mmCIF file with all atom_site columns, C-alpha atoms in Angstrom:
data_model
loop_
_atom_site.group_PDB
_atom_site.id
_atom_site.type_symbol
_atom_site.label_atom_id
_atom_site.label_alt_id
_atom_site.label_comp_id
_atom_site.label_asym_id
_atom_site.label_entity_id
_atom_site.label_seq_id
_atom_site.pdbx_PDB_ins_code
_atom_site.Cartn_x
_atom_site.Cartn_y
_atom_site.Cartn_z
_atom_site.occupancy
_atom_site.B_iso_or_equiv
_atom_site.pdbx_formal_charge
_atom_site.auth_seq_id
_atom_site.auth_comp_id
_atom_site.auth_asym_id
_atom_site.auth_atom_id
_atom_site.pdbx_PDB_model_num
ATOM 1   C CA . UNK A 1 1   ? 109.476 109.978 45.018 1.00 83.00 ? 1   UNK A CA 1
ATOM 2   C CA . UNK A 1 2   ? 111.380 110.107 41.629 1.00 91.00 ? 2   UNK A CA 1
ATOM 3   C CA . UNK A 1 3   ? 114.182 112.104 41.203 1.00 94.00 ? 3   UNK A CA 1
ATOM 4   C CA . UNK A 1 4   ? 115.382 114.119 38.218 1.00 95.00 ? 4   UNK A CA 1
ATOM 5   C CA . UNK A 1 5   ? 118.594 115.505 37.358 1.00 94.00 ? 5   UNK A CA 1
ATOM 6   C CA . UNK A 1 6   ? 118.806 118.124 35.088 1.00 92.00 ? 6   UNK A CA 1
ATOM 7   C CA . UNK A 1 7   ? 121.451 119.356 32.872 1.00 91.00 ? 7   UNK A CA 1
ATOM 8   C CA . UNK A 1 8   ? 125.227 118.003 31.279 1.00 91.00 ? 8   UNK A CA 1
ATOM 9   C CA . UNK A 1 9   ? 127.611 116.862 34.247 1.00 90.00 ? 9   UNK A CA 1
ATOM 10  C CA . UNK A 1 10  ? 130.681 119.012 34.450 1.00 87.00 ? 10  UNK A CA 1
ATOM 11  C CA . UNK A 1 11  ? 133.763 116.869 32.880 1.00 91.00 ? 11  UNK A CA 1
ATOM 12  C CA . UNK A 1 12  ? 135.663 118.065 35.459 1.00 91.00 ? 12  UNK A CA 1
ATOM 13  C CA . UNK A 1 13  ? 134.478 115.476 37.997 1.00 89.00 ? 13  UNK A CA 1
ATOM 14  C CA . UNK A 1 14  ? 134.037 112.234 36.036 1.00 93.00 ? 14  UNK A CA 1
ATOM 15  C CA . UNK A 1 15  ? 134.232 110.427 39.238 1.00 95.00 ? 15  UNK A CA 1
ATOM 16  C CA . UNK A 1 16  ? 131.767 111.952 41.444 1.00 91.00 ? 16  UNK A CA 1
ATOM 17  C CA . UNK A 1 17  ? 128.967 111.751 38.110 1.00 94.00 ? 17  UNK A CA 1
ATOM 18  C CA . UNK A 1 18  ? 130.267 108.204 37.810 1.00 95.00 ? 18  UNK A CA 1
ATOM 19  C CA . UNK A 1 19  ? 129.414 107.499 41.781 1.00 95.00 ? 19  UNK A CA 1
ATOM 20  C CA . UNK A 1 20  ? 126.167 109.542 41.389 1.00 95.00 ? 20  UNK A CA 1
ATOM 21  C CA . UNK A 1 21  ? 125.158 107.566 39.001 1.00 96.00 ? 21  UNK A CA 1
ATOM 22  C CA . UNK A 1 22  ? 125.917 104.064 40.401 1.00 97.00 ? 22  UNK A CA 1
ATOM 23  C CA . UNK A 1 23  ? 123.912 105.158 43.864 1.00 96.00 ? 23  UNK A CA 1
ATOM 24  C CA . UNK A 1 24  ? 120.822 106.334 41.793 1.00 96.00 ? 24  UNK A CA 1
ATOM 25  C CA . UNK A 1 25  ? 120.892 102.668 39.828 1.00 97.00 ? 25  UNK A CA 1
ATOM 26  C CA . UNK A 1 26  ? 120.700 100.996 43.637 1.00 96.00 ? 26  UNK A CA 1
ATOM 27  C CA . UNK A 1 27  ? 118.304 103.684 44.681 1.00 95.00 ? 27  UNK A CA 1
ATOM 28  C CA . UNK A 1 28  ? 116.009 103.631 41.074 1.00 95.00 ? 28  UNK A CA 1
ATOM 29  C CA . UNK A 1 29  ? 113.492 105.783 40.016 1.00 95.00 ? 29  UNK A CA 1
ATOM 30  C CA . UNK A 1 30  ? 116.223 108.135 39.089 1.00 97.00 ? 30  UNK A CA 1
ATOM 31  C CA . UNK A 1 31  ? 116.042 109.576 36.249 1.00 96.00 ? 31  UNK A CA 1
ATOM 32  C CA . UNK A 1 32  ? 119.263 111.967 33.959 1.00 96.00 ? 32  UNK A CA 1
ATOM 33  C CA . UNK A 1 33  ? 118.664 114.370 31.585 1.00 95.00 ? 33  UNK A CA 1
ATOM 34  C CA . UNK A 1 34  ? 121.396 116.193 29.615 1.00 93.00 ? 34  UNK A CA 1
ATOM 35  C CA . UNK A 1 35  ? 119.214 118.609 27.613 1.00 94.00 ? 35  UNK A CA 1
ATOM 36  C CA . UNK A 1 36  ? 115.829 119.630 27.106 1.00 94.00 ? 36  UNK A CA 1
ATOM 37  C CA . UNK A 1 37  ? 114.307 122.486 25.269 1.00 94.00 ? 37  UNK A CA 1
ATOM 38  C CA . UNK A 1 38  ? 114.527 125.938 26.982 1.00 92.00 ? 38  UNK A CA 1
ATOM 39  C CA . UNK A 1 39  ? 110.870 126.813 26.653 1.00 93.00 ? 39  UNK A CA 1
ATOM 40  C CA . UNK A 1 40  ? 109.705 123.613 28.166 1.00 95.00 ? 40  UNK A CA 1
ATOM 41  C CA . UNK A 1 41  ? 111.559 124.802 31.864 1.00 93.00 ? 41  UNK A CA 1
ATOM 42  C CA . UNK A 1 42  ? 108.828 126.552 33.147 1.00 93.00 ? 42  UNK A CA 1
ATOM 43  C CA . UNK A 1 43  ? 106.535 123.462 32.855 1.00 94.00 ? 43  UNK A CA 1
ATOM 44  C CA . UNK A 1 44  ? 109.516 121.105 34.329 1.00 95.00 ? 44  UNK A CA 1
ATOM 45  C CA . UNK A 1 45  ? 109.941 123.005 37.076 1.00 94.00 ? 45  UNK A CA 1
ATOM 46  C CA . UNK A 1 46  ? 106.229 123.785 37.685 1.00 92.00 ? 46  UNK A CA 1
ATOM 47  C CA . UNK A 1 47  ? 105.734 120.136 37.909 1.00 93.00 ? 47  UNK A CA 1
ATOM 48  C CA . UNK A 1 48  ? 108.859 119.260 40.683 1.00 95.00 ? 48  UNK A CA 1
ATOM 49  C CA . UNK A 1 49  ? 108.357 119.320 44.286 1.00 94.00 ? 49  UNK A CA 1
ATOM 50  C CA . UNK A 1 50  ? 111.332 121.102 45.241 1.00 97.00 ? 50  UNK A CA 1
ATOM 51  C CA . UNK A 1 51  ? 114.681 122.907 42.648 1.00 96.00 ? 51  UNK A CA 1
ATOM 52  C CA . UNK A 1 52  ? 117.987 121.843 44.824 1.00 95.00 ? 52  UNK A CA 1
ATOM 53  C CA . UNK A 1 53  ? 121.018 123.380 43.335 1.00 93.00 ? 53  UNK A CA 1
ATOM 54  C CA . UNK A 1 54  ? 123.442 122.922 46.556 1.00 91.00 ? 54  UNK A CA 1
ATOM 55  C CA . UNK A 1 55  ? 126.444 123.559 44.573 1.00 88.00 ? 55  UNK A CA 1
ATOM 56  C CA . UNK A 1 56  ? 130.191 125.075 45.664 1.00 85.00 ? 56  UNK A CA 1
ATOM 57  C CA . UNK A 1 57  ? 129.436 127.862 43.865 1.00 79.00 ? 57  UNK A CA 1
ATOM 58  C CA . UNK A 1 58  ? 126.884 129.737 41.802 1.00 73.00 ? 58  UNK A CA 1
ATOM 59  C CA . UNK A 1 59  ? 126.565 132.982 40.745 1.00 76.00 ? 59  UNK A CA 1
ATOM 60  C CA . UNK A 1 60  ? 123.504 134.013 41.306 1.00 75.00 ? 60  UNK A CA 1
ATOM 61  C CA . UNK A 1 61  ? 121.668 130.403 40.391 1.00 76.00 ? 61  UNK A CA 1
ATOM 62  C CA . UNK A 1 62  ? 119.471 131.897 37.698 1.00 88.00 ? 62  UNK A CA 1
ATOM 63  C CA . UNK A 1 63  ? 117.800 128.646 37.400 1.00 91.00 ? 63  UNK A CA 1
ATOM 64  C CA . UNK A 1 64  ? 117.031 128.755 41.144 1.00 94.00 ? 64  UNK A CA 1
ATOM 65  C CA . UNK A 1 65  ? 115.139 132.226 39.928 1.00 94.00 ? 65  UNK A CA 1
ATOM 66  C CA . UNK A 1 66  ? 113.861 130.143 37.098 1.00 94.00 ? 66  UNK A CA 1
ATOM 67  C CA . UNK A 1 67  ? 112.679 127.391 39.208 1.00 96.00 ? 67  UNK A CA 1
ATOM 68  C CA . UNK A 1 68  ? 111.446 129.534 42.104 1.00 96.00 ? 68  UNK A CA 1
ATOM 69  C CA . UNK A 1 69  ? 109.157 131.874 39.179 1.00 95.00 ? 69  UNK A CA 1
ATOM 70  C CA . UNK A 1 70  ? 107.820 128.387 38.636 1.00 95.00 ? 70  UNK A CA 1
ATOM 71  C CA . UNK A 1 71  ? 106.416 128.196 42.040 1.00 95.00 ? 71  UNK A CA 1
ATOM 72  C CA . UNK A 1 72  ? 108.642 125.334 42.592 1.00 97.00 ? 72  UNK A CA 1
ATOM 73  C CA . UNK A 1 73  ? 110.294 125.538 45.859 1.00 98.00 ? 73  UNK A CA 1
ATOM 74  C CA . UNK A 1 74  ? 114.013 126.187 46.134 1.00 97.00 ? 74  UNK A CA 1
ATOM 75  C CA . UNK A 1 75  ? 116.730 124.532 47.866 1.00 97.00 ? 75  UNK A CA 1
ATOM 76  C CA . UNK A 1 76  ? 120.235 126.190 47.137 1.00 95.00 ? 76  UNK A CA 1
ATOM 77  C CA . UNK A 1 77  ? 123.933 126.444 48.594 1.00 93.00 ? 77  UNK A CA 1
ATOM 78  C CA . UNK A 1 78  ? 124.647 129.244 51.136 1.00 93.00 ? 78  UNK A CA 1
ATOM 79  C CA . UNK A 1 79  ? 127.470 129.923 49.375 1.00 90.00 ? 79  UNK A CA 1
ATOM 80  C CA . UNK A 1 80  ? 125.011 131.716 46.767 1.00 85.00 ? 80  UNK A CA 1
ATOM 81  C CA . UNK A 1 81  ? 124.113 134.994 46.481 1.00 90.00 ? 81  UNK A CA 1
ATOM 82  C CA . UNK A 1 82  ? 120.798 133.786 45.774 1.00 90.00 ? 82  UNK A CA 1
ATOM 83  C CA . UNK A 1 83  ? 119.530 134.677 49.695 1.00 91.00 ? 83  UNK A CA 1
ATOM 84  C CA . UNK A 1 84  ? 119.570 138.126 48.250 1.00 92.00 ? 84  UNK A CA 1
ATOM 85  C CA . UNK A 1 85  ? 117.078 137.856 46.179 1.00 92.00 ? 85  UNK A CA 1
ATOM 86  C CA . UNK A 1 86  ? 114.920 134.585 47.714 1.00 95.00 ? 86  UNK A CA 1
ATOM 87  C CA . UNK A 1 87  ? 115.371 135.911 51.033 1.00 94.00 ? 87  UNK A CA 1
ATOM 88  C CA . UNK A 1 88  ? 113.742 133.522 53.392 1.00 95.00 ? 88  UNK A CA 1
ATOM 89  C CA . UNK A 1 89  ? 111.609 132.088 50.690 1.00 97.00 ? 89  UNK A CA 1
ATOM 90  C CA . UNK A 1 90  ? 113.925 129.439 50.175 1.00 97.00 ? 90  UNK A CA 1
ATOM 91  C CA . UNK A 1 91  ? 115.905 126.595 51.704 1.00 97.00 ? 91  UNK A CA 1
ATOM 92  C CA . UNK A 1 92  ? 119.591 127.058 52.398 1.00 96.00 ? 92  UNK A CA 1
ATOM 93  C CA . UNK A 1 93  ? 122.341 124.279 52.680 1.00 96.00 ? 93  UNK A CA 1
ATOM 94  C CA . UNK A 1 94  ? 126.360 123.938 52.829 1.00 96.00 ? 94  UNK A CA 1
ATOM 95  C CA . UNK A 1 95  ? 127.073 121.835 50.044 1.00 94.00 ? 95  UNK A CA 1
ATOM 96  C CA . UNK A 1 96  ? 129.902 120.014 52.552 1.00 95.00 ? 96  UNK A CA 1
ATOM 97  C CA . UNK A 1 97  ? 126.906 118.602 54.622 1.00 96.00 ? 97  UNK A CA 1
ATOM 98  C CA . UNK A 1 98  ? 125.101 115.833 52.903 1.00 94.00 ? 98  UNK A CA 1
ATOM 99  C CA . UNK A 1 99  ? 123.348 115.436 56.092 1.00 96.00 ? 99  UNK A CA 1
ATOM 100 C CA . UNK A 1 100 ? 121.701 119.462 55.922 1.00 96.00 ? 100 UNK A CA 1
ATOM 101 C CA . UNK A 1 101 ? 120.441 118.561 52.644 1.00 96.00 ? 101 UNK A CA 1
ATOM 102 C CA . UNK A 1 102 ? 118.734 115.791 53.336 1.00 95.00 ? 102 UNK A CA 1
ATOM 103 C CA . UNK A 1 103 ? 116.983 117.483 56.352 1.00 97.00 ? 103 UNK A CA 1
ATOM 104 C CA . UNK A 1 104 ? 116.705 120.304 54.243 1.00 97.00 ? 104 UNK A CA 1
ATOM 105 C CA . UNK A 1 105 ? 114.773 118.137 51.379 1.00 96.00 ? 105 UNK A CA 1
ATOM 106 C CA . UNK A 1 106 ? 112.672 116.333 54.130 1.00 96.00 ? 106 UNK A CA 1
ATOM 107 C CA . UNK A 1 107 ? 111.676 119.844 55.177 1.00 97.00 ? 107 UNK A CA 1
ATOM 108 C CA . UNK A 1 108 ? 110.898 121.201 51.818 1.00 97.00 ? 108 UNK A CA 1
ATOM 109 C CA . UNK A 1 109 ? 108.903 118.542 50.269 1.00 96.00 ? 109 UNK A CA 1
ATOM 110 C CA . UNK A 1 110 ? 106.667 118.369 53.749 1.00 96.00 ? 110 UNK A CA 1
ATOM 111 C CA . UNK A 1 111 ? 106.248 122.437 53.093 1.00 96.00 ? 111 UNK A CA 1
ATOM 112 C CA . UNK A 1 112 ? 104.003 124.501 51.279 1.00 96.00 ? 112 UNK A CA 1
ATOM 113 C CA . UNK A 1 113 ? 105.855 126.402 48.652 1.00 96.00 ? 113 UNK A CA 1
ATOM 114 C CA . UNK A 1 114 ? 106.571 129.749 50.585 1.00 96.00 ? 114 UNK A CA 1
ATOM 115 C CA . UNK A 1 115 ? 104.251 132.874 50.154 1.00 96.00 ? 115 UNK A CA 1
ATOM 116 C CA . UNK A 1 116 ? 105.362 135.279 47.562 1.00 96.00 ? 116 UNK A CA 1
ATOM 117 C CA . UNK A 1 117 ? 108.233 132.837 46.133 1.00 96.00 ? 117 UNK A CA 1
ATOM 118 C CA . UNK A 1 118 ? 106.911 133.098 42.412 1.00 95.00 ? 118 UNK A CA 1
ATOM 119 C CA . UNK A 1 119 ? 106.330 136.832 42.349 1.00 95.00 ? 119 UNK A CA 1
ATOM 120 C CA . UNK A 1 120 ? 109.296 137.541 44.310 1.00 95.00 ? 120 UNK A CA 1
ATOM 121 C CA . UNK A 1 121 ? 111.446 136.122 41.219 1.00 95.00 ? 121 UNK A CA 1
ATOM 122 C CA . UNK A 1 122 ? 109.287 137.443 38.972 1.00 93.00 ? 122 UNK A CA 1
ATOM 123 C CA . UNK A 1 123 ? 110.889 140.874 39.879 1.00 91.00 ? 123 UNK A CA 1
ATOM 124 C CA . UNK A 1 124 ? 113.314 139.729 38.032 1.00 89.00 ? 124 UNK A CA 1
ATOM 125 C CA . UNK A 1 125 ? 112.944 138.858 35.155 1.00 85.00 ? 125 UNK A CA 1
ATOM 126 C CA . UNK A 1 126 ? 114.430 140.358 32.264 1.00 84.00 ? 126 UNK A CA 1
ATOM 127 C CA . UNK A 1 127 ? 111.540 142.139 31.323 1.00 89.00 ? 127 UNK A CA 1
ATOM 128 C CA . UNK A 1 128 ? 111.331 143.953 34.784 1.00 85.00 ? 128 UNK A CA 1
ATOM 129 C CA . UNK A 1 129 ? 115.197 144.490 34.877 1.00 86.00 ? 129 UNK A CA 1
ATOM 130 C CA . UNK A 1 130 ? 114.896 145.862 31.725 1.00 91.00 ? 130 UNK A CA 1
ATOM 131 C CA . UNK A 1 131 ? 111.673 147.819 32.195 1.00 91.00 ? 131 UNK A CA 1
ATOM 132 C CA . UNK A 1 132 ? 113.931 149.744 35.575 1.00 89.00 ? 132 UNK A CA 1
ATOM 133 C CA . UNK A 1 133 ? 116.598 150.880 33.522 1.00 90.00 ? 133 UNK A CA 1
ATOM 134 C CA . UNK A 1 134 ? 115.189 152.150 31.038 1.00 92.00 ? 134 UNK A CA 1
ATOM 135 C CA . UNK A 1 135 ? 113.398 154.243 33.708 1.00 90.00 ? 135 UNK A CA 1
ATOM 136 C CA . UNK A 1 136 ? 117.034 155.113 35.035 1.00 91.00 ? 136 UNK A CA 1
ATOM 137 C CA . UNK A 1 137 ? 117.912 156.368 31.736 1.00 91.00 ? 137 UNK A CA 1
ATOM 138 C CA . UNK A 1 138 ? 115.240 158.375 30.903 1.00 90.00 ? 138 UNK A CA 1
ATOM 139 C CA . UNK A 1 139 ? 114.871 159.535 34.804 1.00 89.00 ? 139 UNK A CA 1
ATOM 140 C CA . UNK A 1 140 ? 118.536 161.033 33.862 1.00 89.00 ? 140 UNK A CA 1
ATOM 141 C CA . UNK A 1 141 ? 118.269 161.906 30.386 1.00 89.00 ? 141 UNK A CA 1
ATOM 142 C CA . UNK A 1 142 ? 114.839 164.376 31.637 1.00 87.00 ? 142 UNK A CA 1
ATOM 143 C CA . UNK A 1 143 ? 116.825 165.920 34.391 1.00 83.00 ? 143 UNK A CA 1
ATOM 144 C CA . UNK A 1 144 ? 120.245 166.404 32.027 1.00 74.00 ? 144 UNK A CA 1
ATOM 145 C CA . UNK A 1 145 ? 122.473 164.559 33.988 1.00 65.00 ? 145 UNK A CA 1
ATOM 146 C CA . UNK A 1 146 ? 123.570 162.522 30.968 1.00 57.00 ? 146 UNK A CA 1
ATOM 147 C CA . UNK A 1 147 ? 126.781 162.524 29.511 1.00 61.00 ? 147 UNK A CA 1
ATOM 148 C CA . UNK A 1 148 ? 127.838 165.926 28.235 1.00 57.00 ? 148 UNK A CA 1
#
């Protein structure tokens, strides 16, 4: 299966890209891509078997939300506060364990994406977010609890 990586490597580990990229020359069918065009996510990750995003830290991986309201299935570090919204629609991995990601990718991609995934990170999305508080405000704007 090909692999894509998505998005500009972080200069502080010039290294680690440098190795990454070596192994996925042996390996082939490996493919990097610094930038594409925002709108054109959706499709991307519509079209992947499985979003992995196993990193040290994230806060809350909004692309694993992006991915996951995709219907792509989602693989992410349980160091993440992403469980709280994914729950146990997703895959989750320490990013110290090479070996848990692997099993975790074997299980994935043999998987069916996991039933309510999309419309589980479709709550939200900025529109819904946004659609709740204004509710909040007006909820306490009609019963004068507002600011006086």
């Amino acid at each position: 299966d090909p692999i894509v990586f998505l998005g500009r490597p972080t200069p502080h580990e010039p290294e680690y890209y440098e190795e990454v990229r070596r192994l996925a020359a042996s390996r082939g069918n490996v493919t990097f891509i610094e930038h594409v065009d925002e709108s054109l996510l959706p499709a991307i990750y519509g079209h992947a078997s499985v979003h992995i995003l196993p990193s040290w830290s994230e806060r809350p991986g909004m692309v694993s939300l992006e991915a996951a309201a995709s219907g792509c299935k989602v693989i992410s570090s349980n160091r993440a506060p992403i469980h709280e919204y994914l729950g146990d629609r997703a895959w989750y991995v320490d990013p110290a364990h090479p070996d848990q990601i692997r099993a975790a990718v074997h299980r994935a991609m043999q998987s069916k994406t996991p039933v309510g995934l999309r419309e589980r990170a479709l709550e939200f999305s900025w529109q819904n977010t946004a659609r709740k508080l204004a509710d909040v405000y007006s909820t306490i704007i009609s019963e004068g609890k507002g600011p006086r």
